[in-house]
Tab-separated table of C-alpha atoms in Angstrom:
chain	number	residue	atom	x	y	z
A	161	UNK	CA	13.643	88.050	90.217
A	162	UNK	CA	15.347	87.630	93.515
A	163	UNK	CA	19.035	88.919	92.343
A	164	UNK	CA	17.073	91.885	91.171
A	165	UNK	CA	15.539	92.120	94.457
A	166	UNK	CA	19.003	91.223	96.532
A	167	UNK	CA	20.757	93.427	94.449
A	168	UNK	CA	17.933	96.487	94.713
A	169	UNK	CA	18.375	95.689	98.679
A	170	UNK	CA	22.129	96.061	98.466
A	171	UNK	CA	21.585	99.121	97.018
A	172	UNK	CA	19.304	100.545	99.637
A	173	UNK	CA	21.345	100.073	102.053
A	174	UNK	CA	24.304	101.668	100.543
A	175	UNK	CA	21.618	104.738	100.277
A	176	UNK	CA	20.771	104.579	103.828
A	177	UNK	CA	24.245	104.457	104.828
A	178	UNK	CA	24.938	107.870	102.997
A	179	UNK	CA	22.615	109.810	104.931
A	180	UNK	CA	25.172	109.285	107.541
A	181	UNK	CA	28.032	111.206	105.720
A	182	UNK	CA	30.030	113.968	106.758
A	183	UNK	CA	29.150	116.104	103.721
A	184	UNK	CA	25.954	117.691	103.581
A	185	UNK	CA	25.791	116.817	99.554
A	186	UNK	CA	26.309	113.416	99.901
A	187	UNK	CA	23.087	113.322	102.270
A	188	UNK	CA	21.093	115.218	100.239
A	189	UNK	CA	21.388	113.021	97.296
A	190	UNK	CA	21.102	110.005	99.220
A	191	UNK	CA	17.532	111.390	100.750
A	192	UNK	CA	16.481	112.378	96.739
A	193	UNK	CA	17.924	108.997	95.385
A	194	UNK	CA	15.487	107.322	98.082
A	195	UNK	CA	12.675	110.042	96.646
A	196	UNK	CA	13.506	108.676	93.474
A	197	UNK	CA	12.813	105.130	94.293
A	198	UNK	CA	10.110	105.506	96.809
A	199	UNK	CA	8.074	102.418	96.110
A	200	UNK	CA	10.937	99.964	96.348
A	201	UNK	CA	12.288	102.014	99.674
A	202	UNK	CA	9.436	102.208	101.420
A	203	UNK	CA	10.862	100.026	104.069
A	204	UNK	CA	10.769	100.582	108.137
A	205	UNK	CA	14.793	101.398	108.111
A	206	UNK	CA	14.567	103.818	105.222
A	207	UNK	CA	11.300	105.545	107.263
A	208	UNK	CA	13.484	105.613	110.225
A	209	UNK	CA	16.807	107.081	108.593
A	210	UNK	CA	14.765	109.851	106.582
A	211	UNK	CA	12.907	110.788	110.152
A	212	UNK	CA	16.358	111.038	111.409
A	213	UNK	CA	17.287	113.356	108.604
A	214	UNK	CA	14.518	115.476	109.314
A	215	UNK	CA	16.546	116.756	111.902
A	216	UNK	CA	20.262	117.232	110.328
A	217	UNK	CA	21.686	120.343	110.391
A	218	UNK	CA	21.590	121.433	107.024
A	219	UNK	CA	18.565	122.465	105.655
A	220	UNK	CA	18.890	121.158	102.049
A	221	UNK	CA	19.513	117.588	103.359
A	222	UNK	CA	16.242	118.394	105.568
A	223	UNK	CA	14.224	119.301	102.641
A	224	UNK	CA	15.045	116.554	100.744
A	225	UNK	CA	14.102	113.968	103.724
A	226	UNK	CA	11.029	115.461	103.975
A	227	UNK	CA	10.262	115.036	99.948
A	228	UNK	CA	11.363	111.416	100.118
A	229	UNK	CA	8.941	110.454	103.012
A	230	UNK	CA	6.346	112.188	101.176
A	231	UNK	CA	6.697	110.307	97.920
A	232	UNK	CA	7.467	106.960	99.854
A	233	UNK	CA	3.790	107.771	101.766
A	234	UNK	CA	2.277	108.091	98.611
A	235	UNK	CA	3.883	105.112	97.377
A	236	UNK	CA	3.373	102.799	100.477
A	237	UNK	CA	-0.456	104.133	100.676
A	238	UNK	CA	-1.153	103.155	97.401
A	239	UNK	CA	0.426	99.472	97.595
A	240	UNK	CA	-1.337	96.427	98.506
């Protein structure tokens, strides 16, 4: 379904844009909403914006980066 898809992008993005917040909480979730949906986020840009939070200053939003690259390696290893 490509609305589905378009709409799931949309989405995404709005995701990846949070981890660029000014408060720490809103970061966090966005890094475990992109845990959450790891095999449809397993893009390059939502790699490159969870590396990035691997280095914010909070260490909650930190955690939760690291979780979501591990689920979206697990995910991304195991599609074809």
């Amino acid at each position: 379904n490509i609305t589905g898809k378009a709409m799931t992008q949309e989405v995404i993005t709005a995701i990846v844009s949070a981890l660029t917040d000014n408060d720490h909480d809103v970061r966090e979730t966005a890094c475990r909403a992109l845990e959450n949906i790891a095999g449809k986020a397993a893009t390059q840009e939502v790699i490159t914006a969870l590396l990035n939070a691997l280095r914010d200053e909070n260490q909650y939003v930190r955690h939760a980066a690291c979780r979501a690259l591990g689920n979206i390696g697990d995910k991304a290893a195991t599609q074809e």
